[in-house]
């Protein structure tokens, strides 16, 4: 079965600083990949998804961007973080396309 | 558009009680998947089950059981003899088959607190 790796686990960043969160997938090839954000209150907000290398779809316009430079690598970035970017970021994917498997998540605090 | 409703925001039970988490979905499509995920305090969403829209058989896995009823558009999750380790937020989700991207629609989640 596939495994989703994410790092770092926790990140504290000042407002205006850049961001780079990385997600890699192990155990499958050509997975669909997803970035979610979960703010306080539990709801999962889909930010981006990718069906292949270089193919990114954005679900919500915002201060963030995503890239997929390799088949099993998905990166979430920002040039300048805002306070509202704080949250819990989850990467998901899987070779079994209908089922999403999630990584451990990154807790981001923007101060 | 699809919709998943988890009307129970929070449920509190005492250990060994049985508890049912409700999930009601809306979709015009006839082919879809339903899911349950568990999110413990550590944060990672753990996949529990996937059910195909053509398979209405109920499923049991240890203390967990799932009741899928298309007639009421519900996919409820029951934990028998709850334990403290069951304390988590549980999400129900729906994904349409086909289309390529398989973007799920998640419910808002139900927080289950099991007291010793």
PDB file of C-alpha atoms in Angstrom:
ATOM      1  CA  UNK A   1       0.000   0.000   0.000  1.00  0.00           C
ATOM      2  CA  UNK A   2       1.059   3.574  -0.471  1.00  0.00           C
ATOM      3  CA  UNK A   3       2.607   5.818   2.149  1.00  0.00           C
ATOM      4  CA  UNK A   4       2.442   9.588   2.153  1.00  0.00           C
ATOM      5  CA  UNK A   5       5.378  11.471   3.641  1.00  0.00           C
ATOM      6  CA  UNK A   6       5.213  15.100   4.682  1.00  0.00           C
ATOM      7  CA  UNK A   7       7.653  17.458   6.298  1.00  0.00           C
ATOM      8  CA  UNK A   8       8.183  19.352   8.407  1.00  0.00           C
ATOM      9  CA  UNK A   9       5.740  18.280  11.078  1.00  0.00           C
ATOM     10  CA  UNK A  10       5.604  21.730  12.636  1.00  0.00           C
ATOM     11  CA  UNK A  11       6.604  25.115  11.327  1.00  0.00           C
ATOM     12  CA  UNK A  12       6.538  28.601  12.816  1.00  0.00           C
ATOM     13  CA  UNK A  13       7.085  31.359  10.304  1.00  0.00           C
ATOM     14  CA  UNK A  14       6.919  35.154  10.423  1.00  0.00           C
ATOM     15  CA  UNK A  15       4.439  37.037   8.296  1.00  0.00           C
ATOM     16  CA  UNK A  16       5.895  37.823   4.894  1.00  0.00           C
ATOM     17  CA  UNK A  17       8.319  34.920   4.841  1.00  0.00           C
ATOM     18  CA  UNK A  18       8.274  32.247   2.116  1.00  0.00           C
ATOM     19  CA  UNK A  19       6.937  28.741   2.565  1.00  0.00           C
ATOM     20  CA  UNK A  20       7.754  25.384   1.087  1.00  0.00           C
ATOM     21  CA  UNK A  21       6.039  22.192   2.234  1.00  0.00           C
ATOM     22  CA  UNK A  22       6.959  18.938   0.610  1.00  0.00           C
ATOM     23  CA  UNK A  23       4.990  15.766   0.138  1.00  0.00           C
ATOM     24  CA  UNK A  24       6.236  12.536  -1.354  1.00  0.00           C
ATOM     25  CA  UNK A  25       4.446   9.316  -2.110  1.00  0.00           C
ATOM     26  CA  UNK A  26       5.852   5.848  -1.727  1.00  0.00           C
ATOM     27  CA  UNK A  27       4.507   2.554  -2.984  1.00  0.00           C
ATOM     28  CA  UNK A  28       2.630   3.640  -6.084  1.00  0.00           C
ATOM     29  CA  UNK A  29       3.190   5.398  -9.375  1.00  0.00           C
ATOM     30  CA  UNK A  30       1.275   8.162 -11.136  1.00  0.00           C
ATOM     31  CA  UNK A  31      -0.896   8.968  -8.136  1.00  0.00           C
ATOM     32  CA  UNK A  32      -3.376  11.802  -7.941  1.00  0.00           C
ATOM     33  CA  UNK A  33      -2.070  14.194  -5.308  1.00  0.00           C
ATOM     34  CA  UNK A  34      -3.926  16.700  -3.155  1.00  0.00           C
ATOM     35  CA  UNK A  35      -3.194  19.499  -0.705  1.00  0.00           C
ATOM     36  CA  UNK A  36      -5.751  20.278   1.981  1.00  0.00           C
ATOM     37  CA  UNK A  37      -5.851  22.852   4.736  1.00  0.00           C
ATOM     38  CA  UNK A  38      -7.664  22.315   7.970  1.00  0.00           C
ATOM     39  CA  UNK A  39      -8.263  25.384  10.088  1.00  0.00           C
ATOM     40  CA  UNK A  40      -9.607  25.289  13.629  1.00  0.00           C
ATOM     41  CA  UNK A  41     -13.097  23.849  13.455  1.00  0.00           C
ATOM     42  CA  UNK A  42     -12.109  20.706  11.605  1.00  0.00           C
ATOM     43  CA  UNK A  43     -13.358  21.304   8.068  1.00  0.00           C
ATOM     44  CA  UNK A  44     -11.087  20.116   5.262  1.00  0.00           C
ATOM     45  CA  UNK A  45     -10.513  22.632   2.506  1.00  0.00           C
ATOM     46  CA  UNK A  46      -9.078  21.340  -0.763  1.00  0.00           C
ATOM     47  CA  UNK A  47      -6.397  23.715  -1.992  1.00  0.00           C
ATOM     48  CA  UNK A  48      -4.816  22.007  -4.993  1.00  0.00           C
ATOM     49  CA  UNK A  49      -4.823  18.699  -6.800  1.00  0.00           C
ATOM     50  CA  UNK A  50      -2.659  17.180  -9.462  1.00  0.00           C
ATOM     51  CA  UNK A  51      -3.324  14.325 -11.856  1.00  0.00           C
ATOM     52  CA  UNK A  52       0.215  14.258 -13.259  1.00  0.00           C
ATOM     53  CA  UNK A  53       3.617  15.924 -13.442  1.00  0.00           C
ATOM     54  CA  UNK A  54       3.273  19.650 -14.033  1.00  0.00           C
ATOM     55  CA  UNK A  55      -0.539  19.479 -13.890  1.00  0.00           C
ATOM     56  CA  UNK A  56      -1.969  21.552 -11.075  1.00  0.00           C
ATOM     57  CA  UNK A  57      -5.572  22.543 -10.446  1.00  0.00           C
ATOM     58  CA  UNK A  58      -6.421  25.178  -7.888  1.00  0.00           C
ATOM     59  CA  UNK A  59      -9.642  24.940  -5.990  1.00  0.00           C
ATOM     60  CA  UNK A  60      -9.418  28.141  -3.998  1.00  0.00           C
ATOM     61  CA  UNK A  61      -7.676  31.377  -5.058  1.00  0.00           C
ATOM     62  CA  UNK A  62      -5.234  32.388  -2.360  1.00  0.00           C
ATOM     63  CA  UNK A  63      -1.740  33.221  -1.366  1.00  0.00           C
ATOM     64  CA  UNK A  64      -0.473  29.726  -2.058  1.00  0.00           C
ATOM     65  CA  UNK A  65       0.754  27.795  -5.073  1.00  0.00           C
ATOM     66  CA  UNK A  66       1.588  24.181  -5.780  1.00  0.00           C
ATOM     67  CA  UNK A  67       3.975  22.356  -8.030  1.00  0.00           C
ATOM     68  CA  UNK A  68       4.590  18.758  -9.018  1.00  0.00           C
ATOM     69  CA  UNK A  69       8.124  18.461 -10.331  1.00  0.00           C
ATOM     70  CA  UNK A  70       8.207  14.673 -10.143  1.00  0.00           C
ATOM     71  CA  UNK A  71       5.631  11.910 -10.322  1.00  0.00           C
ATOM     72  CA  UNK A  72       5.553  11.309  -6.597  1.00  0.00           C
ATOM     73  CA  UNK A  73       6.448  14.765  -5.286  1.00  0.00           C
ATOM     74  CA  UNK A  74       4.011  17.560  -4.517  1.00  0.00           C
ATOM     75  CA  UNK A  75       5.112  20.926  -3.144  1.00  0.00           C
ATOM     76  CA  UNK A  76       3.053  23.661  -1.552  1.00  0.00           C
ATOM     77  CA  UNK A  77       4.587  27.118  -1.629  1.00  0.00           C
ATOM     78  CA  UNK A  78       4.057  30.730  -0.798  1.00  0.00           C
ATOM     79  CA  UNK A  79       6.188  33.761  -1.566  1.00  0.00           C
ATOM     80  CA  UNK A  80       4.853  35.759   1.384  1.00  0.00           C
ATOM     81  CA  UNK A  81       2.906  34.183   4.199  1.00  0.00           C
ATOM     82  CA  UNK A  82      -0.115  35.828   5.731  1.00  0.00           C
ATOM     83  CA  UNK A  83      -1.489  35.346   9.214  1.00  0.00           C
ATOM     84  CA  UNK A  84      -4.490  33.642   7.645  1.00  0.00           C
ATOM     85  CA  UNK A  85      -2.238  30.955   6.187  1.00  0.00           C
ATOM     86  CA  UNK A  86      -1.892  29.390   9.620  1.00  0.00           C
ATOM     87  CA  UNK A  87      -3.413  25.945   9.818  1.00  0.00           C
ATOM     88  CA  UNK A  88      -2.891  22.259   9.459  1.00  0.00           C
ATOM     89  CA  UNK A  89      -1.814  21.207   5.975  1.00  0.00           C
ATOM     90  CA  UNK A  90      -2.454  17.715   4.768  1.00  0.00           C
ATOM     91  CA  UNK A  91      -1.184  16.020   1.660  1.00  0.00           C
ATOM     92  CA  UNK A  92      -3.165  13.120   0.225  1.00  0.00           C
ATOM     93  CA  UNK A  93      -2.817  10.770  -2.660  1.00  0.00           C
ATOM     94  CA  UNK A  94      -2.836   7.224  -3.775  1.00  0.00           C
ATOM     95  CA  UNK A  95      -2.545   4.849  -6.654  1.00  0.00           C
ATOM     96  CA  UNK A  96      -5.969   3.494  -5.906  1.00  0.00           C
ATOM     97  CA  UNK A  97      -7.513   6.649  -7.270  1.00  0.00           C
ATOM     98  CA  UNK A  98     -10.804   6.443  -5.531  1.00  0.00           C
ATOM     99  CA  UNK A  99      -9.279   6.214  -2.073  1.00  0.00           C
ATOM    100  CA  UNK A 100      -7.198   9.016  -0.669  1.00  0.00           C
ATOM    101  CA  UNK A 101      -4.488   8.237   1.826  1.00  0.00           C
ATOM    102  CA  UNK A 102      -3.210  11.059   3.957  1.00  0.00           C
ATOM    103  CA  UNK A 103       0.163  12.099   5.238  1.00  0.00           C
ATOM    104  CA  UNK A 104       0.865  13.055   8.850  1.00  0.00           C
ATOM    105  CA  UNK A 105       0.310  16.760   8.180  1.00  0.00           C
ATOM    106  CA  UNK A 106       2.223  19.970   8.864  1.00  0.00           C
ATOM    107  CA  UNK A 107       1.100  22.411  11.515  1.00  0.00           C
ATOM    108  CA  UNK A 108       1.930  25.914  10.309  1.00  0.00           C
ATOM    109  CA  UNK A 109       1.797  28.910  12.601  1.00  0.00           C
ATOM    110  CA  UNK A 110       2.328  32.293  11.045  1.00  0.00           C
ATOM    111  CA  UNK A 111       3.219  35.009  13.537  1.00  0.00           C
TER     112      UNK A 111
ATOM    113  CA  UNK B   1     -23.092  19.050  -6.653  1.00  0.00           C
ATOM    114  CA  UNK B   2     -22.462  16.610  -3.891  1.00  0.00           C
ATOM    115  CA  UNK B   3     -23.039  17.146  -0.219  1.00  0.00           C
ATOM    116  CA  UNK B   4     -22.164  15.190   2.893  1.00  0.00           C
ATOM    117  CA  UNK B   5     -23.820  16.023   6.183  1.00  0.00           C
ATOM    118  CA  UNK B   6     -22.609  14.908   9.573  1.00  0.00           C
ATOM    119  CA  UNK B   7     -25.188  16.465  11.808  1.00  0.00           C
ATOM    120  CA  UNK B   8     -23.522  15.422  15.047  1.00  0.00           C
ATOM    121  CA  UNK B   9     -20.812  17.928  15.850  1.00  0.00           C
ATOM    122  CA  UNK B  10     -19.684  16.241  19.029  1.00  0.00           C
ATOM    123  CA  UNK B  11     -20.626  13.047  20.828  1.00  0.00           C
ATOM    124  CA  UNK B  12     -19.559  12.205  24.345  1.00  0.00           C
ATOM    125  CA  UNK B  13     -19.864   8.671  25.703  1.00  0.00           C
ATOM    126  CA  UNK B  14     -18.511   6.598  28.516  1.00  0.00           C
ATOM    127  CA  UNK B  15     -16.228   3.702  27.750  1.00  0.00           C
ATOM    128  CA  UNK B  16     -17.979   0.484  26.707  1.00  0.00           C
ATOM    129  CA  UNK B  17     -21.016   2.302  25.384  1.00  0.00           C
ATOM    130  CA  UNK B  18     -22.032   1.754  21.772  1.00  0.00           C
ATOM    131  CA  UNK B  19     -22.084   4.849  19.603  1.00  0.00           C
ATOM    132  CA  UNK B  20     -23.347   5.575  16.097  1.00  0.00           C
ATOM    133  CA  UNK B  21     -22.005   8.351  13.927  1.00  0.00           C
ATOM    134  CA  UNK B  22     -24.429   9.516  11.283  1.00  0.00           C
ATOM    135  CA  UNK B  23     -23.610  10.414   7.691  1.00  0.00           C
ATOM    136  CA  UNK B  24     -26.140  11.552   5.108  1.00  0.00           C
ATOM    137  CA  UNK B  25     -25.108  12.292   1.553  1.00  0.00           C
ATOM    138  CA  UNK B  26     -26.578  13.902  -1.532  1.00  0.00           C
ATOM    139  CA  UNK B  27     -25.650  13.197  -5.118  1.00  0.00           C
ATOM    140  CA  UNK B  28     -27.419  12.830  -8.433  1.00  0.00           C
ATOM    141  CA  UNK B  29     -24.875  10.342  -9.659  1.00  0.00           C
ATOM    142  CA  UNK B  30     -25.530   6.647  -9.389  1.00  0.00           C
ATOM    143  CA  UNK B  31     -21.910   5.550  -9.169  1.00  0.00           C
ATOM    144  CA  UNK B  32     -19.888   6.783  -6.257  1.00  0.00           C
ATOM    145  CA  UNK B  33     -17.769   5.767  -3.306  1.00  0.00           C
ATOM    146  CA  UNK B  34     -18.382   6.499   0.343  1.00  0.00           C
ATOM    147  CA  UNK B  35     -15.622   6.674   2.927  1.00  0.00           C
ATOM    148  CA  UNK B  36     -14.987   6.999   6.603  1.00  0.00           C
ATOM    149  CA  UNK B  37     -11.780   8.452   8.003  1.00  0.00           C
ATOM    150  CA  UNK B  38     -10.550   8.766  11.566  1.00  0.00           C
ATOM    151  CA  UNK B  39      -8.493  11.748  12.703  1.00  0.00           C
ATOM    152  CA  UNK B  40      -6.900  11.133  16.119  1.00  0.00           C
ATOM    153  CA  UNK B  41      -5.348  14.012  18.081  1.00  0.00           C
ATOM    154  CA  UNK B  42      -2.083  13.482  16.207  1.00  0.00           C
ATOM    155  CA  UNK B  43      -3.796  14.881  13.127  1.00  0.00           C
ATOM    156  CA  UNK B  44      -3.287  12.305  10.393  1.00  0.00           C
ATOM    157  CA  UNK B  45      -6.455  11.129   8.684  1.00  0.00           C
ATOM    158  CA  UNK B  46      -6.641   7.372   8.775  1.00  0.00           C
ATOM    159  CA  UNK B  47      -8.658   5.571   6.131  1.00  0.00           C
ATOM    160  CA  UNK B  48     -11.222   3.215   7.659  1.00  0.00           C
ATOM    161  CA  UNK B  49     -13.500   2.002   4.902  1.00  0.00           C
ATOM    162  CA  UNK B  50     -14.616   2.528   1.326  1.00  0.00           C
ATOM    163  CA  UNK B  51     -17.999   1.432   0.052  1.00  0.00           C
ATOM    164  CA  UNK B  52     -19.044   1.237  -3.586  1.00  0.00           C
ATOM    165  CA  UNK B  53     -22.505   2.603  -4.377  1.00  0.00           C
ATOM    166  CA  UNK B  54     -23.484  -0.727  -5.880  1.00  0.00           C
ATOM    167  CA  UNK B  55     -22.630  -2.643  -2.749  1.00  0.00           C
ATOM    168  CA  UNK B  56     -25.116  -2.122   0.041  1.00  0.00           C
ATOM    169  CA  UNK B  57     -23.843  -4.916   2.186  1.00  0.00           C
ATOM    170  CA  UNK B  58     -23.114  -3.867   5.709  1.00  0.00           C
ATOM    171  CA  UNK B  59     -19.590  -4.402   6.920  1.00  0.00           C
ATOM    172  CA  UNK B  60     -18.140  -5.344  10.242  1.00  0.00           C
ATOM    173  CA  UNK B  61     -14.527  -5.037  11.258  1.00  0.00           C
ATOM    174  CA  UNK B  62     -13.921  -5.880  14.878  1.00  0.00           C
ATOM    175  CA  UNK B  63     -15.800  -3.319  16.980  1.00  0.00           C
ATOM    176  CA  UNK B  64     -16.556  -1.200  13.916  1.00  0.00           C
ATOM    177  CA  UNK B  65     -19.567  -1.654  11.670  1.00  0.00           C
ATOM    178  CA  UNK B  66     -21.017   0.334   8.820  1.00  0.00           C
ATOM    179  CA  UNK B  67     -24.604   0.515   7.634  1.00  0.00           C
ATOM    180  CA  UNK B  68     -25.053   1.702   4.064  1.00  0.00           C
ATOM    181  CA  UNK B  69     -28.651   2.434   3.013  1.00  0.00           C
ATOM    182  CA  UNK B  70     -29.224   3.971  -0.393  1.00  0.00           C
ATOM    183  CA  UNK B  71     -32.927   4.396   0.332  1.00  0.00           C
ATOM    184  CA  UNK B  72     -32.105   6.983   2.980  1.00  0.00           C
ATOM    185  CA  UNK B  73     -28.771   8.109   1.488  1.00  0.00           C
ATOM    186  CA  UNK B  74     -27.019   7.257   4.694  1.00  0.00           C
ATOM    187  CA  UNK B  75     -23.752   5.593   5.576  1.00  0.00           C
ATOM    188  CA  UNK B  76     -23.666   5.318   9.335  1.00  0.00           C
ATOM    189  CA  UNK B  77     -20.767   4.127  11.443  1.00  0.00           C
ATOM    190  CA  UNK B  78     -21.191   2.270  14.710  1.00  0.00           C
ATOM    191  CA  UNK B  79     -18.533   1.593  17.301  1.00  0.00           C
ATOM    192  CA  UNK B  80     -19.430  -1.183  19.695  1.00  0.00           C
ATOM    193  CA  UNK B  81     -18.057  -1.155  23.230  1.00  0.00           C
ATOM    194  CA  UNK B  82     -16.242   2.120  22.713  1.00  0.00           C
ATOM    195  CA  UNK B  83     -12.765   2.644  24.108  1.00  0.00           C
ATOM    196  CA  UNK B  84     -10.787   5.737  25.021  1.00  0.00           C
ATOM    197  CA  UNK B  85      -8.576   5.147  21.972  1.00  0.00           C
ATOM    198  CA  UNK B  86     -11.633   5.691  19.791  1.00  0.00           C
ATOM    199  CA  UNK B  87     -11.617   9.357  20.764  1.00  0.00           C
ATOM    200  CA  UNK B  88     -11.070  11.235  17.512  1.00  0.00           C
ATOM    201  CA  UNK B  89     -12.773  13.246  14.837  1.00  0.00           C
ATOM    202  CA  UNK B  90     -14.466  11.068  12.253  1.00  0.00           C
ATOM    203  CA  UNK B  91     -15.094  12.202   8.713  1.00  0.00           C
ATOM    204  CA  UNK B  92     -17.486  10.818   6.171  1.00  0.00           C
ATOM    205  CA  UNK B  93     -16.745  11.510   2.501  1.00  0.00           C
ATOM    206  CA  UNK B  94     -18.171  10.876  -0.957  1.00  0.00           C
ATOM    207  CA  UNK B  95     -16.320  10.614  -4.267  1.00  0.00           C
ATOM    208  CA  UNK B  96     -17.856  10.235  -7.668  1.00  0.00           C
ATOM    209  CA  UNK B  97     -16.510   7.462  -9.839  1.00  0.00           C
ATOM    210  CA  UNK B  98     -14.960   8.474 -13.096  1.00  0.00           C
ATOM    211  CA  UNK B  99     -13.746  11.910 -14.060  1.00  0.00           C
ATOM    212  CA  UNK B 100     -10.099  11.383 -13.262  1.00  0.00           C
ATOM    213  CA  UNK B 101      -9.488  13.627 -10.310  1.00  0.00           C
ATOM    214  CA  UNK B 102     -11.555  11.820  -7.691  1.00  0.00           C
ATOM    215  CA  UNK B 103     -12.072  14.833  -5.491  1.00  0.00           C
ATOM    216  CA  UNK B 104     -13.979  13.823  -2.390  1.00  0.00           C
ATOM    217  CA  UNK B 105     -16.641  15.834  -0.665  1.00  0.00           C
ATOM    218  CA  UNK B 106     -16.093  15.676   3.070  1.00  0.00           C
ATOM    219  CA  UNK B 107     -18.520  16.167   5.873  1.00  0.00           C
ATOM    220  CA  UNK B 108     -17.639  18.568   8.654  1.00  0.00           C
ATOM    221  CA  UNK B 109     -16.678  15.748  10.951  1.00  0.00           C
ATOM    222  CA  UNK B 110     -17.969  14.391  14.228  1.00  0.00           C
ATOM    223  CA  UNK B 111     -15.828  14.669  17.319  1.00  0.00           C
ATOM    224  CA  UNK B 112     -16.145  11.558  19.469  1.00  0.00           C
ATOM    225  CA  UNK B 113     -15.007  11.766  23.065  1.00  0.00           C
ATOM    226  CA  UNK B 114     -14.874   8.533  25.000  1.00  0.00           C
ATOM    227  CA  UNK B 115     -14.513   8.984  28.732  1.00  0.00           C
ATOM    228  CA  UNK B 116     -12.921   6.276  30.880  1.00  0.00           C
TER     229      UNK B 116
END
